[in-house]
PDB file of C-alpha atoms in Angstrom:
ATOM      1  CA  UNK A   1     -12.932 126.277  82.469  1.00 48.00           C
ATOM      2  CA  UNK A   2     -13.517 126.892  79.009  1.00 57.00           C
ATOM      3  CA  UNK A   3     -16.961 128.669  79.085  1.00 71.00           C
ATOM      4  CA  UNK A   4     -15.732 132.117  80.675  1.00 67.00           C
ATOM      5  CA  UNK A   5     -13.130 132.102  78.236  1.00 65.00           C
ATOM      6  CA  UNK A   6     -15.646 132.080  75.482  1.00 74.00           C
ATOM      7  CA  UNK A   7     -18.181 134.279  76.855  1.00 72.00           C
ATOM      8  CA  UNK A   8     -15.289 136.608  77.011  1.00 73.00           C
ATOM      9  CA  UNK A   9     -13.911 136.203  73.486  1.00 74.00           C
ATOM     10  CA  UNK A  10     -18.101 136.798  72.779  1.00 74.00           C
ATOM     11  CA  UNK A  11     -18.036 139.827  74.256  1.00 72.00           C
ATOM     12  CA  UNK A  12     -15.234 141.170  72.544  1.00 70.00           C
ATOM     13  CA  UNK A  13     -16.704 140.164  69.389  1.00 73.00           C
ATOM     14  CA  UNK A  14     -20.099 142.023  69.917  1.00 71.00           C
ATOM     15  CA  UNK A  15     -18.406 144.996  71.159  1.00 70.00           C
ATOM     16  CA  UNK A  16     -17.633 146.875  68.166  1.00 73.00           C
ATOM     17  CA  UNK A  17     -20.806 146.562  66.595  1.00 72.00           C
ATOM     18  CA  UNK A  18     -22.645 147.241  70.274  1.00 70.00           C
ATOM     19  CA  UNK A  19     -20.757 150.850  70.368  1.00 69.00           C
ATOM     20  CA  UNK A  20     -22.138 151.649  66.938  1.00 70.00           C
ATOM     21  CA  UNK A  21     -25.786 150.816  68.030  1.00 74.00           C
ATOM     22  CA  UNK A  22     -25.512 152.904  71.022  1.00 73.00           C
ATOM     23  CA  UNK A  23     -24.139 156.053  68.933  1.00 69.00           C
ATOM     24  CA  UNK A  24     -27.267 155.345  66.669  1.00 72.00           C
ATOM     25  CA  UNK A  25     -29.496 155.619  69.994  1.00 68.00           C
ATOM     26  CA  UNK A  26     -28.560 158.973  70.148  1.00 72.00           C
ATOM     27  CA  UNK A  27     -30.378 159.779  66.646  1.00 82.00           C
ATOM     28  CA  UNK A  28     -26.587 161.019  65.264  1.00 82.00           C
ATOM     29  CA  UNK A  29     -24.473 158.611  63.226  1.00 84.00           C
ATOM     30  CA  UNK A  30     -20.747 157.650  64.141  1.00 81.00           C
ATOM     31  CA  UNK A  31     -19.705 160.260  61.755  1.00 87.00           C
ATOM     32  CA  UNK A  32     -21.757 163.156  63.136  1.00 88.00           C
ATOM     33  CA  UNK A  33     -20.116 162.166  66.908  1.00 84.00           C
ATOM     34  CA  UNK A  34     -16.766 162.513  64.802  1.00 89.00           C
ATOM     35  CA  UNK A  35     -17.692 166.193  63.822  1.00 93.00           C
ATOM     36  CA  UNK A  36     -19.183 167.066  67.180  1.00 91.00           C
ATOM     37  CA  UNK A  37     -16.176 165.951  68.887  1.00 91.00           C
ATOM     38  CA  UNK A  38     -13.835 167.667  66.789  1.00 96.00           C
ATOM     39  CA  UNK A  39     -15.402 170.672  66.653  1.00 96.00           C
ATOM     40  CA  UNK A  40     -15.350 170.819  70.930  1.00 96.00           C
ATOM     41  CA  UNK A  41     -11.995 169.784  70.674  1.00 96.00           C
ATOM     42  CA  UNK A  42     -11.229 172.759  68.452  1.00 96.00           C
ATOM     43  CA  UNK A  43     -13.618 174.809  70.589  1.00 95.00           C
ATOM     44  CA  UNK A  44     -11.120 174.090  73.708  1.00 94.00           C
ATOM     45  CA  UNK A  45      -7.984 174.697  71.974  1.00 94.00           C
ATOM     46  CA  UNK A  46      -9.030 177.913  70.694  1.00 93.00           C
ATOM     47  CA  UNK A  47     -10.396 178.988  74.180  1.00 94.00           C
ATOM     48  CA  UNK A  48      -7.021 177.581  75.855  1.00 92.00           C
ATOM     49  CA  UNK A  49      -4.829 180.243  73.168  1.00 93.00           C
ATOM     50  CA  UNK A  50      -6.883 183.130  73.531  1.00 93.00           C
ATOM     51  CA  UNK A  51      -6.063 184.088  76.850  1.00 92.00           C
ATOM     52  CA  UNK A  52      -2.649 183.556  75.955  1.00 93.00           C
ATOM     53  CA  UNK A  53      -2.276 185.316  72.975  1.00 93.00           C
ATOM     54  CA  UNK A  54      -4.438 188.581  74.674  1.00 94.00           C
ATOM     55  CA  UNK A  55      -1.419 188.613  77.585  1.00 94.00           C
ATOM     56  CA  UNK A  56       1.159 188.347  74.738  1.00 95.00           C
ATOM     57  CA  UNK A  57      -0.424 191.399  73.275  1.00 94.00           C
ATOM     58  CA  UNK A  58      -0.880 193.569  76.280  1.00 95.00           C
ATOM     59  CA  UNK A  59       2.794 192.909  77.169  1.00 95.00           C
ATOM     60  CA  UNK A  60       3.709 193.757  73.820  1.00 94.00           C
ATOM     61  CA  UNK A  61       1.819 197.107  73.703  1.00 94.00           C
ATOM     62  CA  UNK A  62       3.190 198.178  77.199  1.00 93.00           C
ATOM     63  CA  UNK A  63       6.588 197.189  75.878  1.00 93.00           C
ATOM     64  CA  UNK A  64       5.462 199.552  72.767  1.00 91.00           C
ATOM     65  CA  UNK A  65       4.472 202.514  75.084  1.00 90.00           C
ATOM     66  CA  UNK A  66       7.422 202.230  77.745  1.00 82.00           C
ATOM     67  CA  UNK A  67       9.995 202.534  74.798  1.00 66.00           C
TER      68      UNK A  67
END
């Protein structure tokens, strides 16, 4: 009864350092996944605003013109 329970609480124990090695595999520390990451995630927002922004500014210059 006891022995799953402790390969469990094993498990947990080793995962931590287990998700560090695997980032290493990838020849790029933890902190260089950090910087990729957040630069796609900035890549994405700024992709998600520009449309936006562009239809903001077309309305606004055929507001301009129809005045």
């Amino acid at each position: 009864m006891s022995q799953p329970f402790e390969v469990t609480t094993e498990t947990a124990k080793a995962a931590p350092p287990a998700v560090v090695s695997l980032m290493h595999v990838g020849g790029m520390t933890p902190a260089d996944w950090v910087t990729v990451l957040t630069l796609l995630y900035l890549a994405l927002q700024i992709g998600l605003l520009i449309p936006r922004y562009v239809a903001r500014l077309r309305e606004y210059w055929e507001n301009r013109r129809g005045s």
